[in-house]
Short mmCIF file of C-alpha atoms in Angstrom, two decimals:
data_model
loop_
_atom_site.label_atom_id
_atom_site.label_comp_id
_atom_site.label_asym_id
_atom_site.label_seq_id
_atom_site.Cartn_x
_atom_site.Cartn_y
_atom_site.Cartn_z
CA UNK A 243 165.06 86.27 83.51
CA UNK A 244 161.93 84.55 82.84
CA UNK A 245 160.62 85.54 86.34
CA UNK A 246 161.55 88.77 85.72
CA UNK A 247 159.51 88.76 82.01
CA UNK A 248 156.30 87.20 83.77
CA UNK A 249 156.46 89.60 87.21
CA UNK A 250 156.74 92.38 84.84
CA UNK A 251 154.13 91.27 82.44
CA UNK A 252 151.73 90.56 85.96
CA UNK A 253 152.72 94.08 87.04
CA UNK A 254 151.86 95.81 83.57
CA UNK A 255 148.48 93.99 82.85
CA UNK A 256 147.69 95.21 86.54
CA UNK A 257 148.50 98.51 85.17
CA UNK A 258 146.28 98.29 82.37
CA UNK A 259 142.68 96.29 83.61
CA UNK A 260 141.02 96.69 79.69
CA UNK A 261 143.51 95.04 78.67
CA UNK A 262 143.93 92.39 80.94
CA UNK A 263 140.20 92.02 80.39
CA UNK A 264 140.41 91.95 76.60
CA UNK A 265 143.35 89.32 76.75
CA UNK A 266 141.43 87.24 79.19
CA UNK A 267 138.07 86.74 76.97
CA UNK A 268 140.65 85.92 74.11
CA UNK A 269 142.24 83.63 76.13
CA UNK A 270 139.05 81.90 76.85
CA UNK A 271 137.76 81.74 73.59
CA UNK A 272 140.89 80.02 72.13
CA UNK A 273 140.57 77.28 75.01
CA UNK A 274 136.84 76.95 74.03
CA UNK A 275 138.24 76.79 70.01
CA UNK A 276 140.97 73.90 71.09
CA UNK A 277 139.02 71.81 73.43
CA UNK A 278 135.96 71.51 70.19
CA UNK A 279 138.99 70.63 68.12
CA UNK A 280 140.35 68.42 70.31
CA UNK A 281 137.10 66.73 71.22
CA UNK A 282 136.07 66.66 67.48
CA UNK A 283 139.29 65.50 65.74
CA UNK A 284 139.96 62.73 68.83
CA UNK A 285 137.58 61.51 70.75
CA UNK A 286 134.77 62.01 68.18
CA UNK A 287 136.62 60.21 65.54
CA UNK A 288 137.84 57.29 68.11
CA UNK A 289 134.33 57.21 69.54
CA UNK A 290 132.87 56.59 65.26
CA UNK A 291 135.72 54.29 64.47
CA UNK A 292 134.98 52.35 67.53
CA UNK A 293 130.61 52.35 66.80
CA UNK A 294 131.62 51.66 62.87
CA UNK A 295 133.77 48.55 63.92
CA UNK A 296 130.58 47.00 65.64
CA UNK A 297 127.48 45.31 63.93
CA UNK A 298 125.24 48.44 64.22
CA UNK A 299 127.87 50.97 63.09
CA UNK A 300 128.37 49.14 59.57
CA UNK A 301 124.61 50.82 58.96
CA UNK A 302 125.04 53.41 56.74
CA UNK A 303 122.54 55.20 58.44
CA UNK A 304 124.46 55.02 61.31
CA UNK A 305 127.78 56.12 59.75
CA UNK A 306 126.31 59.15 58.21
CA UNK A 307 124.27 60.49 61.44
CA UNK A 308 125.57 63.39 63.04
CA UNK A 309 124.49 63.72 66.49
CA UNK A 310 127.54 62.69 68.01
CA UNK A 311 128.93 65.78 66.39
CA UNK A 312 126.54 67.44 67.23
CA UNK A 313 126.89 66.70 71.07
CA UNK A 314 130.71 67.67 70.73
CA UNK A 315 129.14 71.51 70.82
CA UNK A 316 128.38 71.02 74.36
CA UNK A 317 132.45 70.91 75.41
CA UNK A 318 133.00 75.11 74.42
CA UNK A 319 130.07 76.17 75.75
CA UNK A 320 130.78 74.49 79.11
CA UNK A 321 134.24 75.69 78.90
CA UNK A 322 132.91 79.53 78.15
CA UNK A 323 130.16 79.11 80.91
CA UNK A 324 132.79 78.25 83.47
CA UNK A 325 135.53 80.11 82.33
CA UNK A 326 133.83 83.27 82.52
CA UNK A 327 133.27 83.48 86.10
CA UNK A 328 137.29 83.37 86.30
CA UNK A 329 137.73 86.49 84.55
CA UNK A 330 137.91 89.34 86.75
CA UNK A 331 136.70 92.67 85.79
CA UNK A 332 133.93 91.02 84.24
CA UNK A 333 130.47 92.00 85.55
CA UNK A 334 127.90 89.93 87.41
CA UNK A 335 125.24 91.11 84.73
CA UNK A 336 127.70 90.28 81.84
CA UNK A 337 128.92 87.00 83.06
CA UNK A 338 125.22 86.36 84.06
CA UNK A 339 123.89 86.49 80.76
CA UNK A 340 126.92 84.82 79.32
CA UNK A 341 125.75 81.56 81.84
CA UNK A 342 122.39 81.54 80.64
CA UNK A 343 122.42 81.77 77.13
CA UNK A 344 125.71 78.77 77.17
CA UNK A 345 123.09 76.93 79.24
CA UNK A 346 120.44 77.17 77.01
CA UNK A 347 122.94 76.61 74.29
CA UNK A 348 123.44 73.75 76.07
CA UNK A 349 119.97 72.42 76.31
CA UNK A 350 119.24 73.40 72.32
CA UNK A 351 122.08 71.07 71.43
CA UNK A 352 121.05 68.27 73.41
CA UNK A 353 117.88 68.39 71.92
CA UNK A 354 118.94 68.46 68.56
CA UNK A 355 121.17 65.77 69.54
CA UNK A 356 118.24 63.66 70.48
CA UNK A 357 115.69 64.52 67.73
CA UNK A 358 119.13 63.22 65.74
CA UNK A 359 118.46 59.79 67.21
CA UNK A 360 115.26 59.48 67.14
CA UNK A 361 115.63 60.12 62.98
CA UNK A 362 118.40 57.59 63.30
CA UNK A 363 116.17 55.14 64.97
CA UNK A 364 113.05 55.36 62.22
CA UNK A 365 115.63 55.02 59.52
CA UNK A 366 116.91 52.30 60.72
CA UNK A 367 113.63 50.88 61.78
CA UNK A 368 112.18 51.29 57.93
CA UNK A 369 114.94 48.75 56.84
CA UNK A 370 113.37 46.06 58.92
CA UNK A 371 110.71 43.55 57.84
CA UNK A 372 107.84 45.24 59.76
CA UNK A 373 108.18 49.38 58.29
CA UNK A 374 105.48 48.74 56.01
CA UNK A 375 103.05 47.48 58.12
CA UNK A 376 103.63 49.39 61.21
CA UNK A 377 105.27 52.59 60.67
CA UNK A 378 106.67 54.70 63.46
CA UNK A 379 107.78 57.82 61.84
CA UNK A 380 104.45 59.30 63.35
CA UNK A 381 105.26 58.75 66.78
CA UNK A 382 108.80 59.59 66.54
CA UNK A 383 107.65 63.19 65.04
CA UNK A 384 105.65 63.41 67.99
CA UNK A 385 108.72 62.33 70.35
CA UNK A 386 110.49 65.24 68.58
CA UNK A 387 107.87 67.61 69.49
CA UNK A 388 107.76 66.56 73.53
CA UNK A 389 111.74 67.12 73.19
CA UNK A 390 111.42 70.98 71.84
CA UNK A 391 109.11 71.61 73.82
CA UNK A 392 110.82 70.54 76.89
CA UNK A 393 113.73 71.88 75.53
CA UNK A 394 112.19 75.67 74.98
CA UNK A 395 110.67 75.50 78.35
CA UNK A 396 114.11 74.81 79.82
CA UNK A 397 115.75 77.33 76.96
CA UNK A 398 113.54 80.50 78.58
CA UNK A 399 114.12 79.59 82.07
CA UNK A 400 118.04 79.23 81.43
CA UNK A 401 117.79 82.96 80.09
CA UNK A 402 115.63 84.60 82.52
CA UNK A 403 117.63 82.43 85.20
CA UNK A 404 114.44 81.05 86.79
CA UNK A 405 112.94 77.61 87.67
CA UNK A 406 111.36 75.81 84.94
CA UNK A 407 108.78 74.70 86.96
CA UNK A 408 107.62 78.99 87.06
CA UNK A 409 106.78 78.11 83.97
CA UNK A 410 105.13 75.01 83.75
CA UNK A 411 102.32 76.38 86.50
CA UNK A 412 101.63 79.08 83.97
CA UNK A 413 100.99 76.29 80.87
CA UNK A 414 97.72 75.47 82.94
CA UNK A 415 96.22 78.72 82.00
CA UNK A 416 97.68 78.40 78.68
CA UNK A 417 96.01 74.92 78.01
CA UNK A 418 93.39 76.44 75.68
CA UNK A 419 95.63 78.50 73.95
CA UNK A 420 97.86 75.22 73.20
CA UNK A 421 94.81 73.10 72.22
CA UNK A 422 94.21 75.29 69.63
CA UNK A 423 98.38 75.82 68.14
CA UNK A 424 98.52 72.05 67.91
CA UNK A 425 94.92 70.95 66.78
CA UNK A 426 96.32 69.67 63.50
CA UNK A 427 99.17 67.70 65.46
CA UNK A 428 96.35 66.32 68.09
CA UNK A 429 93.78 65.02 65.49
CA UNK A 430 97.09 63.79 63.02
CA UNK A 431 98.50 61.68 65.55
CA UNK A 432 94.75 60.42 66.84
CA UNK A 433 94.28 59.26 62.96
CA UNK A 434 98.02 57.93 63.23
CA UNK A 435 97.31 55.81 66.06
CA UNK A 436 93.86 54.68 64.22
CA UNK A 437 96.00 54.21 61.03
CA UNK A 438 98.52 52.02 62.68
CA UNK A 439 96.78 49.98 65.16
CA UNK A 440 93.88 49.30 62.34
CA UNK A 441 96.58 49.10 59.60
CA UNK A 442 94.83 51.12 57.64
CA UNK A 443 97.59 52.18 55.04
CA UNK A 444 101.14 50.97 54.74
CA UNK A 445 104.03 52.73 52.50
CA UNK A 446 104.09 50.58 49.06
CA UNK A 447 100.04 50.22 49.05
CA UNK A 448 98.27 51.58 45.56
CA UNK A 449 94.87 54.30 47.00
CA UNK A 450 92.85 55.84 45.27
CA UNK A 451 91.48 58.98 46.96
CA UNK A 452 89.61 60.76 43.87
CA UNK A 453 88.14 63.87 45.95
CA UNK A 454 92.00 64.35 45.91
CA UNK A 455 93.11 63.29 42.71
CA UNK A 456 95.31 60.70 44.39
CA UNK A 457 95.38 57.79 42.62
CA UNK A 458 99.26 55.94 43.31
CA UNK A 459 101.49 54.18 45.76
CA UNK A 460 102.26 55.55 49.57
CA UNK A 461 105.73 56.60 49.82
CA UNK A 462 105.78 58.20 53.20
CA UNK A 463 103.96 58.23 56.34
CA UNK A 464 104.31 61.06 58.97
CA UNK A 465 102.71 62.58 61.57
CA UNK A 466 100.47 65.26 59.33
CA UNK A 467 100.71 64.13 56.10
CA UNK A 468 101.01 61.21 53.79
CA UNK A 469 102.34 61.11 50.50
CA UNK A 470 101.13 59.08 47.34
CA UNK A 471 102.84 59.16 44.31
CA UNK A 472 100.10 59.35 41.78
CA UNK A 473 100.86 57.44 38.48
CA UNK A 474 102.00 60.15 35.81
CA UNK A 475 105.13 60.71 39.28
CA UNK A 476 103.44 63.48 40.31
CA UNK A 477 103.36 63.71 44.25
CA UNK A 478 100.09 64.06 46.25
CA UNK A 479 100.31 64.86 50.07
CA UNK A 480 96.99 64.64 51.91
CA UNK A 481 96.90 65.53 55.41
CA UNK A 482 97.31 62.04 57.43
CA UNK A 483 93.21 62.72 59.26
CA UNK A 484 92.34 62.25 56.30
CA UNK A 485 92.24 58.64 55.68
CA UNK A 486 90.11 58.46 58.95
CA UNK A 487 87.59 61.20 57.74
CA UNK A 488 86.79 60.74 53.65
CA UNK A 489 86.46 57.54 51.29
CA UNK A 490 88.97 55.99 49.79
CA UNK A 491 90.27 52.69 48.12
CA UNK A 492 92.88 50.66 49.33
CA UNK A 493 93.61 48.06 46.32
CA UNK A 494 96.03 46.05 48.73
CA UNK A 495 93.35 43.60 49.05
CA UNK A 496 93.85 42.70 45.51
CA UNK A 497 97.44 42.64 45.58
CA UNK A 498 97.66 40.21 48.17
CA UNK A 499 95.03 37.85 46.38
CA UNK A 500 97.26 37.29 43.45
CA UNK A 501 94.50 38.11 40.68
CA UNK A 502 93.40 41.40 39.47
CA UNK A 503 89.73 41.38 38.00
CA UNK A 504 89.27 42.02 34.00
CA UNK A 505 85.35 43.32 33.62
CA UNK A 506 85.28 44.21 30.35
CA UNK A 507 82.11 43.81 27.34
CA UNK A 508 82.09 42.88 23.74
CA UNK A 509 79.40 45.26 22.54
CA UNK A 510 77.41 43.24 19.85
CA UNK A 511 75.15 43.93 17.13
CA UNK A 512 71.55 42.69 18.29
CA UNK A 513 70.70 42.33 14.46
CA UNK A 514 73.89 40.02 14.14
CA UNK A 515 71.75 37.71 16.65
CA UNK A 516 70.50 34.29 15.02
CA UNK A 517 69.55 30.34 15.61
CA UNK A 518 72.42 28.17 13.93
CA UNK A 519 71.67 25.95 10.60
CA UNK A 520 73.01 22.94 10.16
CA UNK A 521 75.95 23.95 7.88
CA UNK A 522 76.71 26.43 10.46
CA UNK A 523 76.78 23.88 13.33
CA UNK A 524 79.32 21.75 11.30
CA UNK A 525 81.37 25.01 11.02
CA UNK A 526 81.65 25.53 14.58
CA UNK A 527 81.89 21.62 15.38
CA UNK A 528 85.89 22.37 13.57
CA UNK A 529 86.16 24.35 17.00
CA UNK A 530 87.67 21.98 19.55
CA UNK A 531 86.55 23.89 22.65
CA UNK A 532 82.91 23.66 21.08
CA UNK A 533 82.91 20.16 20.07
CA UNK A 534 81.40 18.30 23.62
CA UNK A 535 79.48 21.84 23.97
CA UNK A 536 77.88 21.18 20.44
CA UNK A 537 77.26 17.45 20.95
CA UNK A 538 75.95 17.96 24.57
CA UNK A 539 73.51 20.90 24.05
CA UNK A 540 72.11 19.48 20.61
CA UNK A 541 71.65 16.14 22.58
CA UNK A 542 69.67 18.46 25.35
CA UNK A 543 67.73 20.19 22.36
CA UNK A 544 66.76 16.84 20.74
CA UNK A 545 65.19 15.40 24.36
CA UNK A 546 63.45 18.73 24.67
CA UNK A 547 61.84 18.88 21.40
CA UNK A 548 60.61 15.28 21.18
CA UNK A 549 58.49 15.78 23.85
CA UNK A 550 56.46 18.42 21.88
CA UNK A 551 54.96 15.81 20.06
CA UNK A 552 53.15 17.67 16.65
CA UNK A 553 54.21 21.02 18.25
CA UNK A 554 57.33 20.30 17.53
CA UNK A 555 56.24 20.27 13.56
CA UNK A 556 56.61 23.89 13.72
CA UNK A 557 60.28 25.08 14.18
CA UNK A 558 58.98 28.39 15.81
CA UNK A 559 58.02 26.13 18.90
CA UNK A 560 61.36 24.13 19.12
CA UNK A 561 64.14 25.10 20.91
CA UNK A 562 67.47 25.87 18.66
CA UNK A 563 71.44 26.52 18.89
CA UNK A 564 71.84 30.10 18.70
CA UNK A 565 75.15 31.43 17.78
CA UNK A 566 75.52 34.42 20.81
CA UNK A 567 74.61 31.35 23.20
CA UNK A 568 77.55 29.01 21.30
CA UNK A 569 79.92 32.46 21.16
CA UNK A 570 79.55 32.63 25.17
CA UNK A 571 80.28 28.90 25.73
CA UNK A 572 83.04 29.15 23.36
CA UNK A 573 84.56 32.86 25.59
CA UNK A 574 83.88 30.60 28.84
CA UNK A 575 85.75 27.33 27.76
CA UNK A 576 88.79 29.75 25.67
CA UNK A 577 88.92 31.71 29.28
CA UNK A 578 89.50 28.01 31.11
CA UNK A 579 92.52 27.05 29.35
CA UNK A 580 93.72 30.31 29.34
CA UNK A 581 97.44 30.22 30.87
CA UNK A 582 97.02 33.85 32.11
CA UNK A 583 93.11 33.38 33.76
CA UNK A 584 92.80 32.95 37.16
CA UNK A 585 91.60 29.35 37.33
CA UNK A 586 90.30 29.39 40.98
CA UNK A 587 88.46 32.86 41.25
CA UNK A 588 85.41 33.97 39.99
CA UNK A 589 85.48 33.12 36.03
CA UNK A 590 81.85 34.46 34.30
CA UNK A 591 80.49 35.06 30.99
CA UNK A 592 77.10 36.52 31.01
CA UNK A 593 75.11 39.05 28.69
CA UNK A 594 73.93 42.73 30.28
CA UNK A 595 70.67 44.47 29.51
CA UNK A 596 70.65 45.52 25.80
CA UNK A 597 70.60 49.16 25.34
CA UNK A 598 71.24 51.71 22.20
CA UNK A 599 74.88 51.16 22.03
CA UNK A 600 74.31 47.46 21.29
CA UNK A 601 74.08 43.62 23.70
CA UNK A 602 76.75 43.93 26.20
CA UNK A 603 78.43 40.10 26.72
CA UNK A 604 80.35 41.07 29.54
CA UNK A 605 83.85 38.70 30.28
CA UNK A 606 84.55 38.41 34.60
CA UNK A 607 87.48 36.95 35.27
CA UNK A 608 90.66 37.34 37.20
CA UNK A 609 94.74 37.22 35.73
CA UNK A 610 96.74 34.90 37.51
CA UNK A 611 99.15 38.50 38.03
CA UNK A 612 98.69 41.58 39.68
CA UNK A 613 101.63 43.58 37.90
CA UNK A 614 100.15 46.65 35.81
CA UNK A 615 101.58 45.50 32.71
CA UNK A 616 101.23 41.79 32.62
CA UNK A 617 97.76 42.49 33.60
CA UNK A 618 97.25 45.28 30.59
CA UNK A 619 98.57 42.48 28.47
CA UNK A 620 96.83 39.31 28.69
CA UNK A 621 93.40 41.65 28.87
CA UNK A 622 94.26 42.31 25.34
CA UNK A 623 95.22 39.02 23.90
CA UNK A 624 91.81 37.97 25.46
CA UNK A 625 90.08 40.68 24.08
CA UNK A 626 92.34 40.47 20.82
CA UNK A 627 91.36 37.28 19.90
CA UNK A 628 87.49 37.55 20.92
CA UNK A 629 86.93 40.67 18.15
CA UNK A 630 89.30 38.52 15.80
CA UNK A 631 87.24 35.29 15.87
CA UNK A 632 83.61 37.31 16.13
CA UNK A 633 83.07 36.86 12.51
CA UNK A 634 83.15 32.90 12.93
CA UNK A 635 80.07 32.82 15.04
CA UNK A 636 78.39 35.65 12.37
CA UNK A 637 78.05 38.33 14.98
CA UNK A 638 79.23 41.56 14.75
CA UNK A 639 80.50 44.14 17.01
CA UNK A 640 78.47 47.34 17.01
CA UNK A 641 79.56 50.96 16.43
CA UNK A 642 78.40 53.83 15.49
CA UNK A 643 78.20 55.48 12.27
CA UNK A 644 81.67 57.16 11.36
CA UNK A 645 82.18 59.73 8.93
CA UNK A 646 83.31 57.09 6.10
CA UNK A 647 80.06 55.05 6.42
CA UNK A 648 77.97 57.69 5.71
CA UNK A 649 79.91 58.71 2.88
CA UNK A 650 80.24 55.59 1.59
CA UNK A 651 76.13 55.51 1.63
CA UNK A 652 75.60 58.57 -0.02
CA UNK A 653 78.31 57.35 -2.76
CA UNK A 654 76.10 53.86 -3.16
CA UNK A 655 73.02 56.09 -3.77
CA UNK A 656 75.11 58.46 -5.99
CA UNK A 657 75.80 55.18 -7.93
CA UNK A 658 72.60 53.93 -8.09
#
């Protein structure tokens, strides 16, 4: 009976070729549906379980990639590429183009496979020890373009059914033309190359690139472009030739020292400038930074003066304490014993030329921390305490008139 069924069923789809035809390509198309499924729900999944049981596949990189998916594609297209030239009734033209376009269906997904693993590899690569110094994620971009390329060369000659190689003599006479479509990718992975191999920039250092309001950290490095998050979190991307062309600071330099400079000045009244008396000597000698400072330079004053023999009579030719000299000694010997100074970099107190904004006693020095807000904080306890204790040494800070000191003049004259 069942011979009978299929004989007849052979004898009426001979009958009827369309439909024989139609039945065929349905046929084929289910077998290309079941083998995806079957290579996707078995041996995909055994081939993930098996790479996730190893060392590399506990990466999480690893166990989210897809280009082992990806590469399970390839199985339908194969099976419709082959499968067609069973069908008969199906034309050369038809089953021709139905080669070529499975073929380059074929190549597409194997390059999307690889540009897959080549992301897997930088990801994996920016874990290690050594991302932040030598980046790859240029050179992998790069990779990804010599893969496409290959991969669209191979692409057109699987649909026009000719040799790749027709098409590789032609690129000759198209070298110009190419020059010119990647002249951004050329110079970008030039300055890449000059970036890495003179480490240049590395993801985590702070630039400053004010011609393009950059001023941040690097958070990516790619083939065109590089990335700085600026300070107020607002992104910056600057093309990556960049670096090699224009100016810009790289404050890595004083990161890896361990001390970031303070180079700040107390602007002081010149009028609040004056040689110490005696009474105000024993004020400052309560001061126990100033106390060997006091003894010391009064002992060096003393020596110098008795050698003026009766020019020394006159106090105008004598030399004398003078309270801006004492304040500096005492800003130099408070910045020593500071626990948040720098004790073996540069440490300077020194006055600036006096202009109409007042004498500039600039403090040089260096925190023993390069973190933003440690730093921002022991500047102002320095800073703090130097306008606090001012007064002691009878010097002023200088500022200009407000609004409430010239009112407070024209009520004194109102007064009077």
């Amino acid at each position: 009976m069942l011979d009978f069924d299929i004989s007849a069923l052979q004898s009426w789809l001979e009958q009827h070729p369309e439909t024989r035809l139609w039945l065929s390509l349905g046929v084929l198309l289910l077998v290309a549906w079941f083998s995806n499924l079957i290579v996707k729900k078995v041996l995909i999944r055994g081939i993930i379980r098996a790479l996730r049981a190893s060392a590399y596949g506990q990466h999480q990189v690893i166990q989210h990639s897809a280009f082992i998916s990806r590469l399970a594609n390839i199985v339908p297209a194969l099976v419709i590429s082959k499968g067609i030239t069973l069908i008969d009734g199906v034309s050369e033209t038809v089953t021709t183009i139905v080669v070529n376009v499975c073929n380059a269906f074929v190549v597409l997904t194997v390059a999307l496979a690889i540009a897959n693993i080549l992301t897997l590899v930088n990801a994996i690569y920016e874990q290690g020890p050594d991302a932040k110094t030598k980046p790859i994620k240029g050179y992998v971009q790069v990779l990804k373009i010599v893969v496409f390329t290959i991969a669209l060369i191979l692409m057109i000659a699987a649909l026009v059914d000719r040799s790749p190689l027709i098409l590789l003599s032609g690129l000759g006479a198209m070298a110009a033309v190419l020059m010119l479509i990647f002249q951004d990718t050329i110079l970008s992975l030039v300055a890449s190359v000059q970036i890495s191999s003179n480490d240049v920039i590395r993801v985590g250092d702070w630039v400053e690139m004010p011609q393009l309001n950059a001023d941040g950290d690097v958070i990516d490095i790619a083939l065109h472009t590089v990335k700085v998050q600026n300070w107020d979190k607002t992104i910056t991307t600057i093309p990556t030739r960049r670096f090699m062309t224009d100016a810009f600071k790289n404050w890595r330099g004083m990161q890896q020292s361990g001390g970031r400079r303070i180079k700040r000045s107390l602007m002081l009244d010149q009028q609040s400038v004056h040689f110490l008396d005696a009474d105000e000597r024993k004020h400052l000698n309560r001061f126990s930074l100033l106390q060997d400072y006091l003894a010391e330079k009064q002992r060096e004053i003393d020596s110098w003066n008795s050698q003026l023999a009766e020019q020394g009579k006159e106090p105008v030719n004598t030399r004398r304490i003078t309270n801006i000299g004492t304040f500096r000694a005492y800003v130099q010997r408070y910045l020593a014993s500071h626990a948040g100074v720098h004790q073996h970099m540069t440490l300077m107190v020194r006055q600036l030329a006096p202009g109409a904004d007042g004498l500039p006693l600039e403090i040089y020095c260096f925190t023993n921390t390069t973190a933003w807000l440690a730093y921002e904080g022991i500047q102002s306890d320095i800073f703090d305490h130097l306008l606090a204790i001012l007064p002691e040494f009878g010097l002023r800070v200088y500022q200009h008139p407000s609004g409430m000191d010239i009112r407070a003049i024209q009520l004194s004259g109102q007064r009077d």
